[in-house]
Tab-separated table of C-alpha atoms in Angstrom:
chain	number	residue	atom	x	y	z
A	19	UNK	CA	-48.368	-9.829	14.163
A	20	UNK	CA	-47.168	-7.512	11.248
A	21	UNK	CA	-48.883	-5.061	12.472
A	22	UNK	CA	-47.289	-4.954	15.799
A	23	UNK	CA	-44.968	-2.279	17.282
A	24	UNK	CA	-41.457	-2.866	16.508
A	25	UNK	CA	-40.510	-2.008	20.298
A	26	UNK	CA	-42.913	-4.364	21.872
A	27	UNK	CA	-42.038	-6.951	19.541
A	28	UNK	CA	-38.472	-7.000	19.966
A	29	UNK	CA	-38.977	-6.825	23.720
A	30	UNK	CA	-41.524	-9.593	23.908
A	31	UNK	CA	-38.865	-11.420	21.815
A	32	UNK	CA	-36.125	-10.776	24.990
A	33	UNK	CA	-37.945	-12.105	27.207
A	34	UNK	CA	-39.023	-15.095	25.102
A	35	UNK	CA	-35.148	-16.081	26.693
A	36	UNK	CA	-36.908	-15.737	30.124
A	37	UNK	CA	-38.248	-18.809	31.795
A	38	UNK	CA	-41.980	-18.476	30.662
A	39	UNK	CA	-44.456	-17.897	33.048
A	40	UNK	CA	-46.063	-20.853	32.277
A	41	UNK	CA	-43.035	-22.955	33.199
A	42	UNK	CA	-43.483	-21.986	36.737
A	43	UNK	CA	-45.123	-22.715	39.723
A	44	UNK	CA	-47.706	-19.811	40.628
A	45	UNK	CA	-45.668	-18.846	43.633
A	46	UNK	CA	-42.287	-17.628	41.325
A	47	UNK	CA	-44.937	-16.407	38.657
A	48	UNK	CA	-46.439	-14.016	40.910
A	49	UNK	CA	-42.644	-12.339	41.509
A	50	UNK	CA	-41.853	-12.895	37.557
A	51	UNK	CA	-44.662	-10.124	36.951
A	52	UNK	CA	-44.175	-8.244	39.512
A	53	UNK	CA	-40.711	-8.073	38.649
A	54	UNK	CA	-41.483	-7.229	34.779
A	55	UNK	CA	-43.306	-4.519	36.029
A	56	UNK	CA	-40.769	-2.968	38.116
A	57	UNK	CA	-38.283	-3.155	35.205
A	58	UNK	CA	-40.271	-2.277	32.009
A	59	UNK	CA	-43.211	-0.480	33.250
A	60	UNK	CA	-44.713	2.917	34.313
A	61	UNK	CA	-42.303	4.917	36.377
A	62	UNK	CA	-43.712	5.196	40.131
A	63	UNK	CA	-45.255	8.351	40.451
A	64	UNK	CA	-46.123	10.696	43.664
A	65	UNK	CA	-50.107	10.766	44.418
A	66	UNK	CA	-51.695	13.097	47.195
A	67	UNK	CA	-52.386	10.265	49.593
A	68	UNK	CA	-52.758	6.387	49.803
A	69	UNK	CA	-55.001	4.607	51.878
A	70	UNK	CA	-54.394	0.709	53.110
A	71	UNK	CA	-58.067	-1.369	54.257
A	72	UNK	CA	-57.738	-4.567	55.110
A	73	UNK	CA	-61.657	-5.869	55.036
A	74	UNK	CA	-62.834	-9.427	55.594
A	75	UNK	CA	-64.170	-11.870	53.076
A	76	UNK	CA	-68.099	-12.193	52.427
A	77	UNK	CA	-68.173	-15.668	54.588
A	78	UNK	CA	-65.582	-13.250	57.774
A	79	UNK	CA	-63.189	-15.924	57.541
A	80	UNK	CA	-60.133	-14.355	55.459
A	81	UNK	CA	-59.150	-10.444	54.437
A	82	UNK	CA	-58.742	-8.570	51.410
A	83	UNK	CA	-56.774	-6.122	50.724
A	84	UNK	CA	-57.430	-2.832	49.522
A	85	UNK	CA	-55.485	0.549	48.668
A	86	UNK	CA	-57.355	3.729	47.456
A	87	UNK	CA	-55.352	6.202	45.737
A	88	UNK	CA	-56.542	10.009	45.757
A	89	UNK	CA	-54.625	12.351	42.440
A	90	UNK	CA	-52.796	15.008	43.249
A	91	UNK	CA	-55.169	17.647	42.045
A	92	UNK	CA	-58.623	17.975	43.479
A	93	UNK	CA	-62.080	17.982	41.778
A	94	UNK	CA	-64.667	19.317	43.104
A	95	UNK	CA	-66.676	20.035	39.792
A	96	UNK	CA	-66.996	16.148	38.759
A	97	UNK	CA	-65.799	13.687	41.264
A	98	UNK	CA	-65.427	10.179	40.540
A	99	UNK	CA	-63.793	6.796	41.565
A	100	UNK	CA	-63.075	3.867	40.218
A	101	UNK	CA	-62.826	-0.085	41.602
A	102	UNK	CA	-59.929	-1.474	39.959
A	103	UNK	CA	-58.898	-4.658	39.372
A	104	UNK	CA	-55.657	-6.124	38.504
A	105	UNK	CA	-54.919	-8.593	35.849
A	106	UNK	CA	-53.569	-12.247	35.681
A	107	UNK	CA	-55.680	-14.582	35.019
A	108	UNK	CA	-57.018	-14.760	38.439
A	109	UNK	CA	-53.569	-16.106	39.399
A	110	UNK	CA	-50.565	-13.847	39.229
A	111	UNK	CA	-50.928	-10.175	39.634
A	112	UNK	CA	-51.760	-8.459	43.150
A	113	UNK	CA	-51.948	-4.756	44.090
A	114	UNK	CA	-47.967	-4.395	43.673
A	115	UNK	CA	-48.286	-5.500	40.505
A	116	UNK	CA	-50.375	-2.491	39.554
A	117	UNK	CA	-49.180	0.242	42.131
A	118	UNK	CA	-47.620	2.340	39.312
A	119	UNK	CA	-50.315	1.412	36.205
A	120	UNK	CA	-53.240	2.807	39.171
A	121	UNK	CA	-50.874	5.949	40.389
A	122	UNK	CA	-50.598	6.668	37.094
A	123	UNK	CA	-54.342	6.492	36.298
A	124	UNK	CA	-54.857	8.071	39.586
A	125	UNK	CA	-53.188	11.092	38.174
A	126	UNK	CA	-53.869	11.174	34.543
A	127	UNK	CA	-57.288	10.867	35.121
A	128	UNK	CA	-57.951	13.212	38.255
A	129	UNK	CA	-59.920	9.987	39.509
A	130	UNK	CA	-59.775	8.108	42.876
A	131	UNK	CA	-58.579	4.566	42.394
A	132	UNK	CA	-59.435	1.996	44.990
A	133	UNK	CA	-57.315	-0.902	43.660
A	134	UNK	CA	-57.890	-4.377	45.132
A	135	UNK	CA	-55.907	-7.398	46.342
A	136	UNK	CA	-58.157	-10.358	45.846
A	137	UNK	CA	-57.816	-13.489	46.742
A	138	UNK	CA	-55.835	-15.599	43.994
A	139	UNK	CA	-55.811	-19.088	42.434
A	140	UNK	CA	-54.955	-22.234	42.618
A	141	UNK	CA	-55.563	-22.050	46.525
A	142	UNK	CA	-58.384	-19.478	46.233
A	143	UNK	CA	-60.432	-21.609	43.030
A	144	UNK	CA	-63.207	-20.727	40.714
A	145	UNK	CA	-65.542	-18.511	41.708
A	146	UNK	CA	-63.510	-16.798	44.815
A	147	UNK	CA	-62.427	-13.902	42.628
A	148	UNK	CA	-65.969	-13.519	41.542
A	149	UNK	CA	-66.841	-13.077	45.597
A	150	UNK	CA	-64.160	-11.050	46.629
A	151	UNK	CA	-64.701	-8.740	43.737
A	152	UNK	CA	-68.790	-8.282	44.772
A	153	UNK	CA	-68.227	-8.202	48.244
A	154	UNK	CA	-65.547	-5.352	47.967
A	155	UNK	CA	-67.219	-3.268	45.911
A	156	UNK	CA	-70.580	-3.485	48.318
A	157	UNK	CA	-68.468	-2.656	51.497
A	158	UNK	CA	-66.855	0.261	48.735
A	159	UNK	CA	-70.740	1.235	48.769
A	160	UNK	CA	-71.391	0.836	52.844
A	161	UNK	CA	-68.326	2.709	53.509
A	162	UNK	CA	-68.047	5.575	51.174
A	163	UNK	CA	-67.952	8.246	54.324
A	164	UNK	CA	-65.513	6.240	55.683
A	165	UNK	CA	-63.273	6.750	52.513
A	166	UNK	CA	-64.157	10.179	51.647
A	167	UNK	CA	-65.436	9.311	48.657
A	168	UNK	CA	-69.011	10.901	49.503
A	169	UNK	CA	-71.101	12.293	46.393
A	170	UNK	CA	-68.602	10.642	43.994
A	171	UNK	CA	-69.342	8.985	40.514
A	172	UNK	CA	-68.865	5.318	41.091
A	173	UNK	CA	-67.302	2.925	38.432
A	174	UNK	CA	-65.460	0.185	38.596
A	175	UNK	CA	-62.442	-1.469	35.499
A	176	UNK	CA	-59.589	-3.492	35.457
A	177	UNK	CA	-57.221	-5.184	32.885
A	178	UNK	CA	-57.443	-8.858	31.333
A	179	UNK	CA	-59.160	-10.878	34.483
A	180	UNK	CA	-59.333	-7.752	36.243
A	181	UNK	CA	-61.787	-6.406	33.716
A	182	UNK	CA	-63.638	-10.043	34.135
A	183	UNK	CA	-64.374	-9.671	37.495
A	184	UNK	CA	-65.070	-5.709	37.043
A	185	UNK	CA	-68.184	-7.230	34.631
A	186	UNK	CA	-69.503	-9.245	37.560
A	187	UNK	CA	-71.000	-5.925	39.212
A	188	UNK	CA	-73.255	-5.334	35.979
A	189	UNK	CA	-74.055	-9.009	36.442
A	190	UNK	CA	-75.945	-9.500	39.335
A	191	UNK	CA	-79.208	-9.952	37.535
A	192	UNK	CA	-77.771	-13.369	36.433
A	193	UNK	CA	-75.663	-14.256	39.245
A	194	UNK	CA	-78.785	-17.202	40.659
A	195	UNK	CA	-75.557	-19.234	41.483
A	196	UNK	CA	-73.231	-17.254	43.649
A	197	UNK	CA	-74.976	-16.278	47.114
A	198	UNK	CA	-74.071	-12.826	47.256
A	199	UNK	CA	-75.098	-9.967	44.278
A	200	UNK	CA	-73.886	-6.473	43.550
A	201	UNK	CA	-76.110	-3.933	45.816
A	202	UNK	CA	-75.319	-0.770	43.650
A	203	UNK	CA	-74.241	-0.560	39.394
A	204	UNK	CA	-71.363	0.881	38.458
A	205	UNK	CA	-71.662	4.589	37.029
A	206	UNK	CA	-69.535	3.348	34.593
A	207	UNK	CA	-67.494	0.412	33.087
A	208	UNK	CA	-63.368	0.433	32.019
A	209	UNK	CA	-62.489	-2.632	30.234
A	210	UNK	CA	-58.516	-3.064	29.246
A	211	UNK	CA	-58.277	-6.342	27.275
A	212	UNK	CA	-60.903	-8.318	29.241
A	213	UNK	CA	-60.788	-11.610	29.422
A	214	UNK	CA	-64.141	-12.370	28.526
A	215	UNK	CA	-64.254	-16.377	26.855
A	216	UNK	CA	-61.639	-19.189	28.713
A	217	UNK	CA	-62.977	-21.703	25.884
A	218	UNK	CA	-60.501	-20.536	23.561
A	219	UNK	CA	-62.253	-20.566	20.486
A	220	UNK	CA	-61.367	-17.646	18.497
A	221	UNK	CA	-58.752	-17.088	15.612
A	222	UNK	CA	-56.980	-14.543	17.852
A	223	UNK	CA	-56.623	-17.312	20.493
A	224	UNK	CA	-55.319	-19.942	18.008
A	225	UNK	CA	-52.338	-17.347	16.482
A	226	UNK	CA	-51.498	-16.329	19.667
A	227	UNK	CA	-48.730	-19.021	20.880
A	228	UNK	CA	-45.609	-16.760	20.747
A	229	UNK	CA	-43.814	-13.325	19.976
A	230	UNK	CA	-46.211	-11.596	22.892
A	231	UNK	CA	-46.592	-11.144	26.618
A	232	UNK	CA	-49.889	-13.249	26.362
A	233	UNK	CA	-50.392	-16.257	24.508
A	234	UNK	CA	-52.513	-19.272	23.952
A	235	UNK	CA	-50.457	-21.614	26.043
A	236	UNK	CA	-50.034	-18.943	29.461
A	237	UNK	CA	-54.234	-18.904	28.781
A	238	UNK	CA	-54.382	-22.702	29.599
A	239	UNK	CA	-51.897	-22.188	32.043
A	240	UNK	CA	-54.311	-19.795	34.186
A	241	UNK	CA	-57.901	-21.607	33.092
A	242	UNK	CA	-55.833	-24.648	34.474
A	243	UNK	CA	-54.970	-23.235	38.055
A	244	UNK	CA	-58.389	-21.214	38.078
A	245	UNK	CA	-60.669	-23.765	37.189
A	246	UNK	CA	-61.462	-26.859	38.949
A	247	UNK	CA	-62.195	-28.798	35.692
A	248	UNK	CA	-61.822	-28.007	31.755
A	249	UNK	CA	-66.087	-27.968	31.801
A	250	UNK	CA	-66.163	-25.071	33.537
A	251	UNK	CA	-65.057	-23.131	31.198
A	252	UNK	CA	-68.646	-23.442	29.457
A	253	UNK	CA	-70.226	-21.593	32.524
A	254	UNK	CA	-71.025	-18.444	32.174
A	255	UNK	CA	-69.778	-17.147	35.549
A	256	UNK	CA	-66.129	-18.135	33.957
A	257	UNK	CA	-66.901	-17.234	30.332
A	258	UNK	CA	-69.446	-13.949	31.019
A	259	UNK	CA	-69.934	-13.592	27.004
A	260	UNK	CA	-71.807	-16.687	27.313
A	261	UNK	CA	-74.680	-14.556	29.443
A	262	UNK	CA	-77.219	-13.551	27.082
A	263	UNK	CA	-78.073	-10.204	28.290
A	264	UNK	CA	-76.261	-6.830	29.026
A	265	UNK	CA	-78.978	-4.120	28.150
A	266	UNK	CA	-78.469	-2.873	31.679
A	267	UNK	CA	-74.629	-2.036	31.064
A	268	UNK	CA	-73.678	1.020	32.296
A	269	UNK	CA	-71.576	3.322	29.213
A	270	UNK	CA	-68.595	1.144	28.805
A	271	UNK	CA	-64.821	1.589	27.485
A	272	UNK	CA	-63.467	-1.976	25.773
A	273	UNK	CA	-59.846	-1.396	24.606
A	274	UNK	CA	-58.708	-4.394	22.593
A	275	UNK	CA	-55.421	-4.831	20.960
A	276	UNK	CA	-54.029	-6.744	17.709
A	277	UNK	CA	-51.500	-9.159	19.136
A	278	UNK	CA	-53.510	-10.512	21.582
A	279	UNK	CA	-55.745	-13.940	22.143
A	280	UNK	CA	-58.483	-12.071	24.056
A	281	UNK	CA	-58.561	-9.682	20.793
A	282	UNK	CA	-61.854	-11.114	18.932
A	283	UNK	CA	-63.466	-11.986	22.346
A	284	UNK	CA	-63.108	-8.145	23.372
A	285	UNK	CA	-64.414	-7.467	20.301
A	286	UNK	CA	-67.200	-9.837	19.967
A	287	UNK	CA	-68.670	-8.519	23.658
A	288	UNK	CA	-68.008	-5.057	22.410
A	289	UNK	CA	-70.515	-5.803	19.614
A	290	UNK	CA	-72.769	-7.674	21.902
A	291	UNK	CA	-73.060	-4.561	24.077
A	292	UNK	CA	-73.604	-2.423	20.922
A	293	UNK	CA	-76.173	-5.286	19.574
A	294	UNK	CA	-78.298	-4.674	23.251
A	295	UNK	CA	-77.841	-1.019	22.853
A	296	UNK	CA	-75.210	0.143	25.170
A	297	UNK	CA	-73.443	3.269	25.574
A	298	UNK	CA	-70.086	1.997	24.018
A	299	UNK	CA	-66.302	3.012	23.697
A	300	UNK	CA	-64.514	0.953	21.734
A	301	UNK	CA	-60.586	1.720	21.155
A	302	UNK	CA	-58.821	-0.651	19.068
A	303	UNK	CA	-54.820	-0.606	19.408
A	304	UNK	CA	-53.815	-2.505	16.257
A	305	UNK	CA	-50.333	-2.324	16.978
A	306	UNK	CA	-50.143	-3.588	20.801
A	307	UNK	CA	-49.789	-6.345	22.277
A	308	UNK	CA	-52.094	-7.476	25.426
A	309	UNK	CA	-50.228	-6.052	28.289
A	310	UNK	CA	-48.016	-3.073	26.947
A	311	UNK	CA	-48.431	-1.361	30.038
A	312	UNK	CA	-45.675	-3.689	31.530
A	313	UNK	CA	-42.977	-3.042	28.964
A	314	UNK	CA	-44.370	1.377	29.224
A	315	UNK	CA	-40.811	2.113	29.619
A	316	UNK	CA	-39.180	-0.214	26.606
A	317	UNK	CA	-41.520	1.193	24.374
A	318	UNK	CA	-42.523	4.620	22.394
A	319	UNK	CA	-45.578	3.058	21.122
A	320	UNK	CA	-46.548	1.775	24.313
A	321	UNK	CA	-46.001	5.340	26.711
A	322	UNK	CA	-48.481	6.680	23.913
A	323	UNK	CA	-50.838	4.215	24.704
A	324	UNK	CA	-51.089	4.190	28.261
A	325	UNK	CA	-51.078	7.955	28.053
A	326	UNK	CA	-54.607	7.510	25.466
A	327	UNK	CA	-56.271	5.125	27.964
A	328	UNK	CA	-55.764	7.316	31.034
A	329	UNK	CA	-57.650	10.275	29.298
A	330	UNK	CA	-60.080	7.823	27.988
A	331	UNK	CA	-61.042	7.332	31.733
A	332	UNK	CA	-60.713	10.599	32.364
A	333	UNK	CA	-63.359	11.131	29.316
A	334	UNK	CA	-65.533	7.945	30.686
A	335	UNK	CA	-66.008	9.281	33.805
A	336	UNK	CA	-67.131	12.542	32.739
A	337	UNK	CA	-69.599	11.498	30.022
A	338	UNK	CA	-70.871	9.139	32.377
A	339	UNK	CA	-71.416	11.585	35.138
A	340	UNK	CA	-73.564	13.973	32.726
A	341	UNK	CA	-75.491	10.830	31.618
């Protein structure tokens, strides 16, 4: 925590005055966020269009929602597309949430973000996420015409859950459990903060119980409405650092940051990747807390960052492509 950004610090200290998250029910959570993001985060920027899909659910009997963003400027040369999903512990969070953080990716990155509302917890339990997450990005696959997204390099990302369930489509050699797999690999992998471990086992997690947007005690707070039990946090499928192999891992970006309780889990799978000899980028933002996107606007330290990761998918993508 010393090492953290005076800006974010003081800021995460504010809104320590705040009703926590984890005093609420999921419902007023949700708009909390939301909310935070509207105030603190990335300014809403222009993109050249926006598409809203509404598609159904694997078993046809709900929707999800998705909205693909296309940047302003073209690319003809090299282009690429990401899945992205939000963060929130498979809880809060939704594509409102994000709306600026994926314009401004959108942009930054002269990629094609198809950003995706799925179904949340407690009503929508362990493993829905996991579903909606496969089954979008295999109608993503059926319906690239559709999209215009022909002849594009395909990845896929997200932040804290998001970049959980973004793992999943690497997975599906050890998905025996869930009744629907990944048809195609991503092209690539963007991983901001994943939330990788729910047992909670790490130093990082213990330290992490105040003075930050994330701690120990909002963790149990998601695990608690995600999960059906505290056991399932030993399964893989909820914890994916528990599968033993990833030697089919697409090249991968991991971003971890200091003041954070998903810090030596992100770095653990970073160095389990490395360990199985995958194409890894590993950033490391000492001085950040999990989830300094939100407060973009409260913070010099923060605008820098966000600013790094965008290029660092623009970078991803193009390595990746030439791969």
């Amino acid at each position: 925590m010393n090492q953290l950004d005076k800006q974010q610090a003081r800021i995460a200290r504010l809104l320590g005055y705040l009703p926590p998250i984890h005093c609420l029910p999921p419902f007023l959570a949700r708009v909390s966020y939301t909310a935070l993001d509207r105030l603190l985060g990335v300014p809403k920027t222009s993109v050249k269009a926006i598409k809203d899909i509404r598609i159904p659910t694997h078993d046809s009997k709900q929707t999800i929602a998705l909205r693909i963003y296309y940047p302003e400027a073209s690319n003809t040369l090299n282009p690429k597309a990401m899945m992205y999903f939000h963060g929130g512990g498979c809880v809060i969070g939704s594509i409102a949430s994000h709306d600026r953080l994926c314009r401004y990716l959108c942009n930054k990155s002269n990629t094609v973000i198809i950003s995706v509302g799925y179904r949340l917890a407690p009503k929508h339990k362990f493993p829905a996420a996991i579903y909606d997450a496969i089954h979008a990005w295999n109608w993503f696959h059926d319906h690239l015409q559709q999209i215009d997204l022909t002849g594009y390099k395909l990845g896929a990302g997200g932040d804290s859950a998001g970049g959980y369930l973004a793992c999943f489509l690497s997975l599906n050699r050890q998905q025996t459990e869930l009744t629907i797999q990944a048809k195609h690999k991503p092209e690539f992998l963007y991983l901001l903060y994943p939330m990788m471990d729910l047992r909670g086992l790490t130093q990082s997690y213990r330290d992490a119980n105040n003075g930050m947007l994330l701690t120990n005690t909002l963790m149990e707070y998601f695990s608690r409405h995600y999960l059906s039990n505290v056991e399932q946090k030993f399964l893989p499928l909820a914890s994916p650092i528990l599968f033993e192999t990833f030697s089919h891992f697409p090249h991968t970006y991991i971003l971890t940051c200091g003041a954070d309780p998903l810090r030596d889990d992100g770095i653990a799978f970073a160095q389990k990747l490395e360990s199985q000899n995958v194409l890894v980028t590993h950033d490391h933002f000492d001085d950040c807390m999990h989830s300094f996107i939100s407060v973009y606007r409260a913070s010099n330290r923060a605008q820098q960052a966000t600013f790094a990761i965008a290029q660092c998918l623009k970078q991803l993508a193009f390595q990746s492509s030439d791969r």
